[in-house]
Coordinates of C-alpha atoms in Angstrom, one line a residue:
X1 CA 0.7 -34.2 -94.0
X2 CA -2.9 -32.4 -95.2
X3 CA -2.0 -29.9 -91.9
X4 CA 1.3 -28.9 -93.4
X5 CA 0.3 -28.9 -97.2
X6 CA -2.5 -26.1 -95.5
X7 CA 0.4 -23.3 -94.6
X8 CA 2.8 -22.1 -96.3
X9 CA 5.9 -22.4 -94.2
X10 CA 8.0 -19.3 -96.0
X11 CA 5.5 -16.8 -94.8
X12 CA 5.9 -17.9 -91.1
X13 CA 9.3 -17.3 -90.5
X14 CA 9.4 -14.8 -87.6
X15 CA 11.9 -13.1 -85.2
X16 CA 10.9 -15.8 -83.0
X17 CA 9.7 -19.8 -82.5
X18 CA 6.5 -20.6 -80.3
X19 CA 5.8 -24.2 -79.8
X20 CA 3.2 -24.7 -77.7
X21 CA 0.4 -21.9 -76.3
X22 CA 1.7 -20.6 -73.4
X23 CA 1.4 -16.7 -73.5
X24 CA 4.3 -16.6 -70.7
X25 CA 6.9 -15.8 -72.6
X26 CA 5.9 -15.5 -76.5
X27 CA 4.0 -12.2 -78.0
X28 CA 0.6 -12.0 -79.2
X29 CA 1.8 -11.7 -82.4
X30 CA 3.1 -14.9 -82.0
X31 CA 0.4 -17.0 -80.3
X32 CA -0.4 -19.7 -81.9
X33 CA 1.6 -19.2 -84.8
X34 CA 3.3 -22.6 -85.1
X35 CA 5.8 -23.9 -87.6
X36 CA 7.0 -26.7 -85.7
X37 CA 5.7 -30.4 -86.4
X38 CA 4.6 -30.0 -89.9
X39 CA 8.2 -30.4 -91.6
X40 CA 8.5 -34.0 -90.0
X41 CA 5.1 -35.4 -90.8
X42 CA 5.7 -34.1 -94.4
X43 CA 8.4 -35.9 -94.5
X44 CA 7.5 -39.4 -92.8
X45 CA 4.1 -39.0 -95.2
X46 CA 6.1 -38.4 -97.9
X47 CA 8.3 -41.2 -97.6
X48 CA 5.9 -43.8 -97.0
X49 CA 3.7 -42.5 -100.3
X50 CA 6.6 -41.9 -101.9
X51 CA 5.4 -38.7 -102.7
X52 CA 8.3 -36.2 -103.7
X53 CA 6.2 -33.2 -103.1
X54 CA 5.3 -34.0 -99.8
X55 CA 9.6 -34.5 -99.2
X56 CA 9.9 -31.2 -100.8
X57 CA 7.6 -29.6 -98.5
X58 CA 9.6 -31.2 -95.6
X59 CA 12.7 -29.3 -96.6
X60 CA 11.1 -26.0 -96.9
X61 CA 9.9 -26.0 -93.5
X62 CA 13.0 -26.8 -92.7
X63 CA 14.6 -24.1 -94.0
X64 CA 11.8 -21.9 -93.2
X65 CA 12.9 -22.4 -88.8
X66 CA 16.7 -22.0 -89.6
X67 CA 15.6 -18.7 -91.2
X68 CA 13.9 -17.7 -87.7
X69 CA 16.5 -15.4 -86.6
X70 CA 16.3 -16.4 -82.7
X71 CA 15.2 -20.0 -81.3
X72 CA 13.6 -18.8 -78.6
X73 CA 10.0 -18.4 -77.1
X74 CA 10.1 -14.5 -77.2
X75 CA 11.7 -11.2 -77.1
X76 CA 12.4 -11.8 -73.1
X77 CA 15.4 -14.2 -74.1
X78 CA 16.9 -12.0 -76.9
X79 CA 16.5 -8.0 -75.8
X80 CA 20.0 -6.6 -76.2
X81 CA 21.7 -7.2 -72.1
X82 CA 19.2 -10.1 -71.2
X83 CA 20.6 -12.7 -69.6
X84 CA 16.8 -15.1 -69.1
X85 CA 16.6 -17.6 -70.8
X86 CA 13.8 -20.5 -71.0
X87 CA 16.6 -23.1 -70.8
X88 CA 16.7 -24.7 -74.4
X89 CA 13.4 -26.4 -75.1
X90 CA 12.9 -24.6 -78.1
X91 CA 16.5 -25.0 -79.5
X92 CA 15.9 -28.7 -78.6
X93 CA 12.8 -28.8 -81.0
X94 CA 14.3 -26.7 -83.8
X95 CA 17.4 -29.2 -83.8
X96 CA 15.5 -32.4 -83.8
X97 CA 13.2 -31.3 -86.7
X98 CA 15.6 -30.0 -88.8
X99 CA 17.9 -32.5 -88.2
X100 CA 15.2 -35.2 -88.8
X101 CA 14.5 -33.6 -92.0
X102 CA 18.3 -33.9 -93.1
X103 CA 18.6 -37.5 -91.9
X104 CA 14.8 -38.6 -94.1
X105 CA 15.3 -36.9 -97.5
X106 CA 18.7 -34.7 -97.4
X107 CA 19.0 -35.4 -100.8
X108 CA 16.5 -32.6 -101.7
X109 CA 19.1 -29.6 -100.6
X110 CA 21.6 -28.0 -102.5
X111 CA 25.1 -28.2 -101.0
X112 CA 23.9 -24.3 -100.1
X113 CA 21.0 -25.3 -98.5
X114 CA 22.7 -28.2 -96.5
X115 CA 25.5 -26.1 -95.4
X116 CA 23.2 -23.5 -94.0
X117 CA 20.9 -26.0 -92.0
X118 CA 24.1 -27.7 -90.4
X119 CA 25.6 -23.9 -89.3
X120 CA 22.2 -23.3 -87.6
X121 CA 22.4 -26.8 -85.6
X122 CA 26.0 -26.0 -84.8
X123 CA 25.7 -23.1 -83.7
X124 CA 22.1 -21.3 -82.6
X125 CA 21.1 -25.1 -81.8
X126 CA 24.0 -26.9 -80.1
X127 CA 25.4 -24.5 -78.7
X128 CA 22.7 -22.9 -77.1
X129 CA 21.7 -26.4 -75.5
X130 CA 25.6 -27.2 -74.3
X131 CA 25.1 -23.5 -72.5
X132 CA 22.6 -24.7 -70.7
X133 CA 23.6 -27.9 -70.4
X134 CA 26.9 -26.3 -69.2
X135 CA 24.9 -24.2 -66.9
X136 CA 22.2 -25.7 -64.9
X137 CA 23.6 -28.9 -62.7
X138 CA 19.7 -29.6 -62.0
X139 CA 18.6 -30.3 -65.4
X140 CA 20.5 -33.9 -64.7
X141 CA 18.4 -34.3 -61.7
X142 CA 15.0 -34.2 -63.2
X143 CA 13.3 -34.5 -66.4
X144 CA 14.8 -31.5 -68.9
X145 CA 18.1 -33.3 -69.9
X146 CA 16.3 -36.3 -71.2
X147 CA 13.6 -33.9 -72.8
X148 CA 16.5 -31.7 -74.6
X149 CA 18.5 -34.7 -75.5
X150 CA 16.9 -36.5 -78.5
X151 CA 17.6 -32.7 -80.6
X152 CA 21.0 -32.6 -78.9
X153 CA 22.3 -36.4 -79.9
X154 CA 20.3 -36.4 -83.2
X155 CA 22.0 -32.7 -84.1
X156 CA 25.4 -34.7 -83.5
X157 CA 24.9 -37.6 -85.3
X158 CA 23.8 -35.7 -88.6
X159 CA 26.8 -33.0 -87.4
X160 CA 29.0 -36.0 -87.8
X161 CA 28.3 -37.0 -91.2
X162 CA 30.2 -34.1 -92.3
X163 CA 32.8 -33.6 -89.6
X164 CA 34.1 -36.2 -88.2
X165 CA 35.7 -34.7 -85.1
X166 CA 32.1 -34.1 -83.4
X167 CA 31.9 -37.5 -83.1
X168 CA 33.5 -37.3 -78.9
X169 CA 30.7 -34.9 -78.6
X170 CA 27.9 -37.2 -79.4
X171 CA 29.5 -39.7 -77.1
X172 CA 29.3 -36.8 -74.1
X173 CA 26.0 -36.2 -74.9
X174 CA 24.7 -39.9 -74.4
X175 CA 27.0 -40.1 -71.4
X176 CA 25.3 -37.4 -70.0
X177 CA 21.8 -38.9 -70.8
X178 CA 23.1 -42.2 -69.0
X179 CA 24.0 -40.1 -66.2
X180 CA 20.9 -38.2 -65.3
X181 CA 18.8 -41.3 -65.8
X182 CA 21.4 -42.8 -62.8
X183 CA 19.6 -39.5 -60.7
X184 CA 16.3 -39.3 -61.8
X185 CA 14.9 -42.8 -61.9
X186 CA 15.1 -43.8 -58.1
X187 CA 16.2 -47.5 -56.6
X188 CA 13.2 -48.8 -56.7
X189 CA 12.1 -48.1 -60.1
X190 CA 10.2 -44.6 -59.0
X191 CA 9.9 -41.3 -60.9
X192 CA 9.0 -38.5 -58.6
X193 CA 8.2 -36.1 -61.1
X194 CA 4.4 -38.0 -62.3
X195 CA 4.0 -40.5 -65.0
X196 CA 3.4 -37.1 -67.4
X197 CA 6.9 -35.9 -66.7
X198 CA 8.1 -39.5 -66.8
X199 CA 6.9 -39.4 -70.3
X200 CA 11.0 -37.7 -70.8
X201 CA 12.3 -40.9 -69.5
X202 CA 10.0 -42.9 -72.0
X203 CA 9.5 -41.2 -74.9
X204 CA 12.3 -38.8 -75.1
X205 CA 15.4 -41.0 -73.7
X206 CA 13.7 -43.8 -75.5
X207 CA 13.7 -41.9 -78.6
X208 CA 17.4 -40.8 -78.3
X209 CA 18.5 -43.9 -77.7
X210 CA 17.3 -45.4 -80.5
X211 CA 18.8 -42.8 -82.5
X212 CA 22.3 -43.6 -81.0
X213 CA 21.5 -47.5 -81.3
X214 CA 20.8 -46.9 -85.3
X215 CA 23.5 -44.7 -85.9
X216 CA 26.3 -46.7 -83.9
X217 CA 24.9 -50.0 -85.7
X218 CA 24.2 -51.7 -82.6
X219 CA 20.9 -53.4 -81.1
X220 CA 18.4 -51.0 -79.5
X221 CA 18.2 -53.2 -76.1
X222 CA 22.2 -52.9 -75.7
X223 CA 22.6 -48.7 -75.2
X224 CA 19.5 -48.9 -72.3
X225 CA 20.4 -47.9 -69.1
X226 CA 19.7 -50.9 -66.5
X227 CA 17.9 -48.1 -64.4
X228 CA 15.2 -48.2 -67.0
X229 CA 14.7 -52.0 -66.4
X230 CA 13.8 -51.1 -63.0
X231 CA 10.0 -49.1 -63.5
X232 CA 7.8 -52.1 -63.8
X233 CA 6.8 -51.5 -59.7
X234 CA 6.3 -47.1 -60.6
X235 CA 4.0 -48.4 -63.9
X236 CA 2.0 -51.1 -61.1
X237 CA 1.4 -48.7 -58.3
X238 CA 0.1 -46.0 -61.0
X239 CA -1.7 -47.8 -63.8
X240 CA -5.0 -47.1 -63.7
X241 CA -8.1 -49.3 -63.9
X242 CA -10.7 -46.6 -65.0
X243 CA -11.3 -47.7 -68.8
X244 CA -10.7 -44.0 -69.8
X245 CA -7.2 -43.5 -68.5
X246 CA -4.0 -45.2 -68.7
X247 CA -2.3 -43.4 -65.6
X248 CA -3.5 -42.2 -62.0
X249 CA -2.7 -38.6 -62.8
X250 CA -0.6 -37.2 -59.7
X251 CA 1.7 -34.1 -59.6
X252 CA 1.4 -32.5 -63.0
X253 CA 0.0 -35.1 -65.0
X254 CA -2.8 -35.8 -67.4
X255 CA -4.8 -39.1 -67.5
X256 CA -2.7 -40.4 -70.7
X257 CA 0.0 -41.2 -71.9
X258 CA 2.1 -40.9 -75.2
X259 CA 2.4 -43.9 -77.0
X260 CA 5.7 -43.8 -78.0
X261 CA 6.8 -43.5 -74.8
X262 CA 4.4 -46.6 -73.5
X263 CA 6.1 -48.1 -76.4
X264 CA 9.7 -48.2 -75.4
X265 CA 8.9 -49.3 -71.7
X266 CA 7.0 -52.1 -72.8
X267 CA 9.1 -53.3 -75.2
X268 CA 12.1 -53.3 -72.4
X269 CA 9.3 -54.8 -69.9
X270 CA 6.9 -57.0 -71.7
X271 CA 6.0 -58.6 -68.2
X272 CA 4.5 -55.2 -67.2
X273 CA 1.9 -53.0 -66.4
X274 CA 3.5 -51.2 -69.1
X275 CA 2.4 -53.6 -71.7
X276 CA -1.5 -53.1 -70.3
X277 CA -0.9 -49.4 -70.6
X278 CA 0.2 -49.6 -74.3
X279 CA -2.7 -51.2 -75.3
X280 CA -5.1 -48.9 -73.7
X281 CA -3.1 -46.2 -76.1
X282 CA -3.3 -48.5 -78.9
X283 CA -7.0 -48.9 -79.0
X284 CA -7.4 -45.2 -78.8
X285 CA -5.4 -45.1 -82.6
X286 CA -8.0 -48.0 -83.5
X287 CA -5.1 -50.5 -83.1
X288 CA -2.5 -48.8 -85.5
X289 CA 0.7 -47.2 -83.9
X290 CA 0.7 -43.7 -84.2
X291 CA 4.8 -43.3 -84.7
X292 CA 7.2 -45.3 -86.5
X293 CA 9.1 -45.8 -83.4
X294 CA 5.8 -47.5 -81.7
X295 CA 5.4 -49.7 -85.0
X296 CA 8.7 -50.7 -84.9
X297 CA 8.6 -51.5 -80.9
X298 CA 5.1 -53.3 -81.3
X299 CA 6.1 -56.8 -82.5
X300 CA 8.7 -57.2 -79.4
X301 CA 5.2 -56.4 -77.4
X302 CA 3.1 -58.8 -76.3
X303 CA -0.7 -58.9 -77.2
X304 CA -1.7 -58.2 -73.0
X305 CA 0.0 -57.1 -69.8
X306 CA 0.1 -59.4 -66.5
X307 CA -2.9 -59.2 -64.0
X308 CA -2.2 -56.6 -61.5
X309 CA -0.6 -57.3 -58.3
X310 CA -2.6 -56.9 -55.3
X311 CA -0.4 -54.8 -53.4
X312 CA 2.6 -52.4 -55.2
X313 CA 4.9 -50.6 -52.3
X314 CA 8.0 -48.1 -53.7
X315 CA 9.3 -46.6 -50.5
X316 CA 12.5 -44.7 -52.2
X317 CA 9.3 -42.6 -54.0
X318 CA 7.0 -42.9 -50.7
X319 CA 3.5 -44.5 -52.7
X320 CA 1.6 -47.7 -52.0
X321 CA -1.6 -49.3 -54.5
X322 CA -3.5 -51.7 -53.5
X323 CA -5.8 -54.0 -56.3
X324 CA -8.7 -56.5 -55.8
X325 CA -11.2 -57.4 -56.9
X326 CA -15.0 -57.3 -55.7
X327 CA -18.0 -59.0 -57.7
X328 CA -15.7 -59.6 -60.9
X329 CA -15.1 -55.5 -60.8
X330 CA -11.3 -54.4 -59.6
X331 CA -10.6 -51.9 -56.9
X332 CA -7.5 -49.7 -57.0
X333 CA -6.5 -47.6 -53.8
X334 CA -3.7 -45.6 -54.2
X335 CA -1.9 -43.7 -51.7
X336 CA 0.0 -40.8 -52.1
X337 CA 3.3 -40.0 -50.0
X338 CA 6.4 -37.7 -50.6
X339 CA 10.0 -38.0 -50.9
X340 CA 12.2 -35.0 -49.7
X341 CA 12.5 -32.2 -52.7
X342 CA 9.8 -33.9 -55.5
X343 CA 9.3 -31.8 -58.1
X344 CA 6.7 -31.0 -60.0
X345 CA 4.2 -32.3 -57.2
X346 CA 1.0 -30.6 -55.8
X347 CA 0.1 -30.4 -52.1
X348 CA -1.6 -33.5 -51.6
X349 CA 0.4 -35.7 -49.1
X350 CA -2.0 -38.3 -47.5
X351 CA -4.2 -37.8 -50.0
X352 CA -5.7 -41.2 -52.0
X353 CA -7.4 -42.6 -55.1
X354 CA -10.1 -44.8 -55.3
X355 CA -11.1 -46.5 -58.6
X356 CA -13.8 -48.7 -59.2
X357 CA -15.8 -51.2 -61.6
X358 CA -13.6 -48.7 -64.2
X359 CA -14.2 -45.3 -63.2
X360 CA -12.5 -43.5 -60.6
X361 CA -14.5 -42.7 -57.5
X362 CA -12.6 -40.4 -55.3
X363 CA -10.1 -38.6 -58.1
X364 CA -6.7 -36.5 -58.2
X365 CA -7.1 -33.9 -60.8
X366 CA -3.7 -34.1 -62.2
X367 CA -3.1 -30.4 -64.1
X368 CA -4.0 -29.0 -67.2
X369 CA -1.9 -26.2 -69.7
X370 CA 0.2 -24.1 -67.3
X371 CA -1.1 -21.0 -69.8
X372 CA -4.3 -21.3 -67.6
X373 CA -5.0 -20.6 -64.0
X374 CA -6.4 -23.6 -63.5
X375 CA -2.7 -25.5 -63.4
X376 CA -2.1 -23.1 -60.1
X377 CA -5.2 -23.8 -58.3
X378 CA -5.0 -28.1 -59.1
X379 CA -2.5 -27.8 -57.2
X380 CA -3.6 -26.8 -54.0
X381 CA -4.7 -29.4 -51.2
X382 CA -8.8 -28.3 -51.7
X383 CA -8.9 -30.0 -54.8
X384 CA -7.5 -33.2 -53.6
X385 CA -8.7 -35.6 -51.0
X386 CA -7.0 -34.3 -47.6
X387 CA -7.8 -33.3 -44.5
X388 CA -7.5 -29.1 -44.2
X389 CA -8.2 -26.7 -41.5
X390 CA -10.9 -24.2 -41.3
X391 CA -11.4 -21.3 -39.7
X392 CA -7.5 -19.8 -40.7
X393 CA -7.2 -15.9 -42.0
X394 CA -5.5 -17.1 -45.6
X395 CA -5.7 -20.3 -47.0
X396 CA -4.6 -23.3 -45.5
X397 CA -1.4 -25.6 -47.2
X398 CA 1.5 -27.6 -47.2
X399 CA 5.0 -26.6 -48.2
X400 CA 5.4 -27.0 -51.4
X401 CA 7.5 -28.7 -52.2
X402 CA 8.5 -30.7 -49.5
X403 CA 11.5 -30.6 -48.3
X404 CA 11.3 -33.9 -46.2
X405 CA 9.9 -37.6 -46.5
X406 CA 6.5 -37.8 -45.6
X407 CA 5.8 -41.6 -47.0
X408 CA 3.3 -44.7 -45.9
X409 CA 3.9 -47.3 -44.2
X410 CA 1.4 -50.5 -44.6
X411 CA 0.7 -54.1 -46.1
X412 CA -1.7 -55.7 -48.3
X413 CA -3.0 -58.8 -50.0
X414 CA -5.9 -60.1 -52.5
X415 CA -8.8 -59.4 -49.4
X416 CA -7.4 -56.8 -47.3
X417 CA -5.0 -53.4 -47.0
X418 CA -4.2 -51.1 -44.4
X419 CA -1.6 -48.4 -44.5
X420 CA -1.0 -45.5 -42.3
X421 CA 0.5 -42.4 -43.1
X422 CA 1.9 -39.4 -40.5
X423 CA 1.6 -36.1 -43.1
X424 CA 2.1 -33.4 -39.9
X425 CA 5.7 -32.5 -41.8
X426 CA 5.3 -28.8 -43.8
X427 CA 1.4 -28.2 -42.5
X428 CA 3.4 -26.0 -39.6
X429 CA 1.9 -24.2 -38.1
X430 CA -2.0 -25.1 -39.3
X431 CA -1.6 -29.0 -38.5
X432 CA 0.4 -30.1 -34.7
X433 CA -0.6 -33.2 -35.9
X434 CA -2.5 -34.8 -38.9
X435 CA -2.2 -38.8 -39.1
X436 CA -5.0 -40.7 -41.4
X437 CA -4.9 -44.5 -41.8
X438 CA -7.0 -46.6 -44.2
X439 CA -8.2 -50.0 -43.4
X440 CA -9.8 -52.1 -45.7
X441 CA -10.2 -55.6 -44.3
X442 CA -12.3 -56.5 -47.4
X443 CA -12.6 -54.9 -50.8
X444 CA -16.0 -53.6 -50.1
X445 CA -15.2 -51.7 -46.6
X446 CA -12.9 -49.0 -46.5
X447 CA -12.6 -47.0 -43.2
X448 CA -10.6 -43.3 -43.0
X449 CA -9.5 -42.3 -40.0
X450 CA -7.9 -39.2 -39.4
X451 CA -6.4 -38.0 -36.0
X452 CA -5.6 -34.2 -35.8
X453 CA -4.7 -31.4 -33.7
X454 CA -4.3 -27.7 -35.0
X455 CA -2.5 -24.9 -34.4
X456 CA -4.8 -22.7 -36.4
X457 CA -8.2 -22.8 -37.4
X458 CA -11.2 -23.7 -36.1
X459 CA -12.1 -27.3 -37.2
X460 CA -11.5 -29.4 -40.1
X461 CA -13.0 -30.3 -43.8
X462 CA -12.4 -33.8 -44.7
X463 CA -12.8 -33.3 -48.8
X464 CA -13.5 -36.6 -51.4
X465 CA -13.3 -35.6 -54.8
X466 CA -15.2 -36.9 -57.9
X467 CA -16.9 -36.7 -60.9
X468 CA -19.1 -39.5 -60.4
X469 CA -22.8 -38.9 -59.4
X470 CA -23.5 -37.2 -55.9
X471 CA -26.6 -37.8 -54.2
X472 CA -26.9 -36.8 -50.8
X473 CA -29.7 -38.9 -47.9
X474 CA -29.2 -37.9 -44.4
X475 CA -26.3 -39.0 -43.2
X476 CA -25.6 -41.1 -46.8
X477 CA -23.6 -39.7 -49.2
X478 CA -24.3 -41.6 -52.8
X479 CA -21.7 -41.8 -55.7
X480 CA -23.3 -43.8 -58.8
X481 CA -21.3 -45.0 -61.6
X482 CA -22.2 -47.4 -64.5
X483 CA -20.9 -50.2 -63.5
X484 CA -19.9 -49.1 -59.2
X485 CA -22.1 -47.9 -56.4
X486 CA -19.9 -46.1 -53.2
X487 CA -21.2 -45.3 -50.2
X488 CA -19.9 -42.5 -47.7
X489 CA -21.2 -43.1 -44.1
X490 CA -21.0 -39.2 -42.4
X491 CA -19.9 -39.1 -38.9
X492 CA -22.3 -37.7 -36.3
X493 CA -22.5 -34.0 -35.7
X494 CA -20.3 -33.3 -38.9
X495 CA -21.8 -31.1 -41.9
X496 CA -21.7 -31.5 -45.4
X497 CA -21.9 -30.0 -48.6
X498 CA -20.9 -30.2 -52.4
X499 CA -19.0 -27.7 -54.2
X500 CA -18.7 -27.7 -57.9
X501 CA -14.8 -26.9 -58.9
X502 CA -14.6 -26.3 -62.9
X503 CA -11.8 -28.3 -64.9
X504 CA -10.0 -27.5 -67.9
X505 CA -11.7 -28.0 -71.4
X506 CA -15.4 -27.0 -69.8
X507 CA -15.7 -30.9 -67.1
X508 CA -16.8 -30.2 -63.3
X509 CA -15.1 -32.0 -60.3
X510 CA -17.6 -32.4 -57.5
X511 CA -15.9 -31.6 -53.8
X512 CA -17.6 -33.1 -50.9
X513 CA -16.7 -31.5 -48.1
X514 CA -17.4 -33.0 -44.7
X515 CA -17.0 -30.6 -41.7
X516 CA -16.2 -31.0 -38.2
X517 CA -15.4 -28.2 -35.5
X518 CA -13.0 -28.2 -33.2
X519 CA -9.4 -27.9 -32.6
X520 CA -8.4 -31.7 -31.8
X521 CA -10.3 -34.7 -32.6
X522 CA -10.9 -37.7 -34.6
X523 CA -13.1 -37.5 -38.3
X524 CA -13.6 -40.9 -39.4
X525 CA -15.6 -42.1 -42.7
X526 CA -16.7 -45.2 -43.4
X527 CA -16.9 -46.3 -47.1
X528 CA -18.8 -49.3 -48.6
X529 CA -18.1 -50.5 -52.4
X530 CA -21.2 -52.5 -54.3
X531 CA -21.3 -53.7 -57.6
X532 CA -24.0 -52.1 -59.4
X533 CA -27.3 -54.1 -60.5
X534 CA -27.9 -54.3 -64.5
X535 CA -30.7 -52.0 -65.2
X536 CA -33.4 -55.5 -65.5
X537 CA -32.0 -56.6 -62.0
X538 CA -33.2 -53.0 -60.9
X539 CA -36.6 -53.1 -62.6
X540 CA -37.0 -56.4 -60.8
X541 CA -36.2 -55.1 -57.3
X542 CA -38.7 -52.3 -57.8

């Protein structure tokens, strides 16, 4: 509420609405220039202080985005004979808000002011979003239906208050919700967008269907898709252990989560992983839910999650985890696979995550603000822990995406994990051949063989990425965390070196990159895991 009492919403209306910083599509006249957000936390502030200014402020950001003449991220959309447009996220935002607004403190417009608000949903909001909804036949096959719905169903339901007859319409629109859910959300509970992008299925179908729940007076549990029921095996294989995240961040993800969204899923599935991610989120808002959805989820969700299961396989998805625990410390492998045409994914299949006595060891760097170049180069198979040739005239990669399955195969228990994976498919015509297997027989040994045969290049760079400590002894390669000691054994004749890789927001990844020549071979690493002494045990051992 103290950010939107700082601006004054009349004197940014513009030709234009920008809601996040992405210089892709809006002007620099318009970067940064935001007048989304601030109506709705007026408003929630102002109900809950009862504080009529605060409503009052609400409504004029309100009616300061319906007087944006276009809802759109910039000129490209609107020029007179363009046909682009950036789908509807923007309309969906512009909806929802000013919808919201209605729904919380109507009461504060004129019959004038209300009038005007509900033309602008009708028709620059609605209908812009049926077009596209109309349009694009893969929106229901991935995450942008559920992410435009919650301004498209809300926009109905306060449509409906004054005319009746849209009520079919808000009916089609959670059909249609139900419907891509069916698509996206796989067999066997996978997402194979990321847990970021599944954040559309939490938070945002969550958030409409609570919506539709209120309005049509039933309970909340009774409008969710069984589909939904389904995730507790995606959150298990990709919870993390490192204290600092709640997610292993593949494809374009970032290590947390919203809490809204951890919310909903663990109020569906209190017997979750779900449940442990929550209250990772909640402890980061110092216990207090940060949305009145999450506050009014929390008491259906209980006080911890379930221990983690030892091994987690989904094989409609194509990844495998595999949790134990050394010393009174957990270790996390997780192995990354493909299924045919996943989205949103980076080219990294047969690459793996270790975590460790809470920190992750060897990392995936998930993606940052697509605005910045770094989102282009996470992606690419250097800065994830693969096997890539050397010695080629452009860079080495993958297809992606991938338009086939490229998925694990293996079995685990409390002591020991193996898994295999064949990730030749899409490296034509670098790779003939590229198999790695991992075989852990106890938590503390973990052996990486990879088998390969090229059809460019020279030799091969087996790369670990981390941001742990790198100390380098001979053939010993050190990584030191607080609480984790690993160990990389280096295979004879085989170079190595560290590269530091910049992040977003100013961090450094380390690469350790260990080389081997030749067009055909074997690279195999041996990895030991100890827990690390307390600082007195150290002293003593000195």
């Amino acid at each position: 509420a103290r950010r939107a009492q700082a601006l004054v919403p009349e004197r940014m209306i513009r030709d234009f609405v920008n809601f996040w910083t992405d210089t892709r599509y809006c002007r620099e006249r318009d970067y940064g220039h935001f007048l989304l957000r601030h109506g709705p936390e007026a408003v929630i502030a102002g109900l809950l202080l009862r504080d009529k200014e605060l409503l009052r402020l609400g409504a004029r950001y309100a009616l300061a985005l319906a007087m944006c003449e276009h809802w759109d991220d910039g000129f490209i959309c609107r020029f007179p004979g363009s046909t682009f447009e950036h789908r509807c996220f923007v309309r969906s935002l512009c909806v929802h808000e000013i919808a919201l607004i209605l729904d919380l403190t109507g009461e504060l417009f004129t019959d004038l002011g209300r009038e005007f608000l509900l033309r602008r949903i009708a028709e620059e909001g609605i209908g812009g979003i049926n077009y596209i909804t109309w349009k694009h036949e893969y929106i229901f096959h991935c995450n942008q239906l559920a992410w435009f719905t919650p301004g498209r169903l809300l926009g109905y339901l306060i449509l409906e208050r004054a005319m009746p007859r849209v009520r079919p319409y808000t009916e089609l629109a959670y059909q249609d919700l139900l419907e891509s859910l069916g698509y996206t959300i796989l067999p066997d509970g996978g997402y194979v967008e990321g847990p970021s992008y599944f954040r559309c299925v939490a938070r945002d179908s969550g958030l409409s269907l609570y919506y539709y729940a209120r309005a049509r007076g039933r309970e909340f549990r009774s409008v969710i898709p069984e589909i939904m029921h389904c995730t507790a095996a995606f959150a298990e294989a990709l919870a993390s252990t490192d204290e600092s995240a709640d997610v292993i961040p593949i494809c374009d993800a970032t290590p947390l989560m919203e809490q809204e969204g951890l919310a909903v899923m663990a109020a569906l599935l209190p017997d979750s992983q779900w449940v442990t991610m929550y209250h990772k989120s909640l402890a980061r808002t110092r216990g207090m839910p940060d949305t009145i959805l999450a506050w009014q989820l929390s008491r259906e969700i209980p006080p911890q999650g379930p221990e983690m299961r030892p091994f987690t396989s989904l094989p409609e998805m194509g990844i495998m985890a595999s949790v134990r625990w050394l010393d009174g410390e957990k270790v996390k492998l997780f192995i990354m696979g493909n299924k045919a045409g996943a989205g949103h994914t980076h080219e990294d299949k047969g690459s793996f995550v270790l975590e460790f006595a809470g920190e992750t060891f060897a990392l995936d760097p998930g993606t940052c603000d697509y605005a910045n170049p770094l989102a282009e180069l996470l992606t690419h198979c250097e800065r994830h822990n693969m096997l890539v040739p050397t010695g080629t005239l452009e860079r080495p990669h993958p297809q992606n995406p991938l338009p086939v399955d490229v998925k694990p195969q293996g079995e685990g228990d409390e002591t020991r994990f193996q898994a295999q994976i064949d990730a030749t498919p899409g490296w034509e015509p670098y790779f003939r051949k590229w198999v790695r297997r991992w075989d852990s027989p106890t938590p503390d040994v973990l052996v990486i063989r990879d088998e390969y045969e090229l059809g460019q290049g020279d030799g091969v760079e087996f790369y670990w990425q981390t941001q742990r400590e790198v100390s380098i002894e001979g053939s010993l390669i050190t990584l030191t965390g607080q609480r984790g000691i690993v160990s990389i054994e280096v295979p004879p004749a085989c170079a190595v070196r560290v590269d530091k890789l910049p992040l977003y927001g100013g961090d450094q990844q380390y690469r350790i990159a260990i080389s081997q020549k030749g067009r055909a071979g074997v690279l195999e690493v041996k990895v030991k895991l100890q827990k690390r002494l307390t600082n007195s045990m150290e002293e003593k051992n000195r």
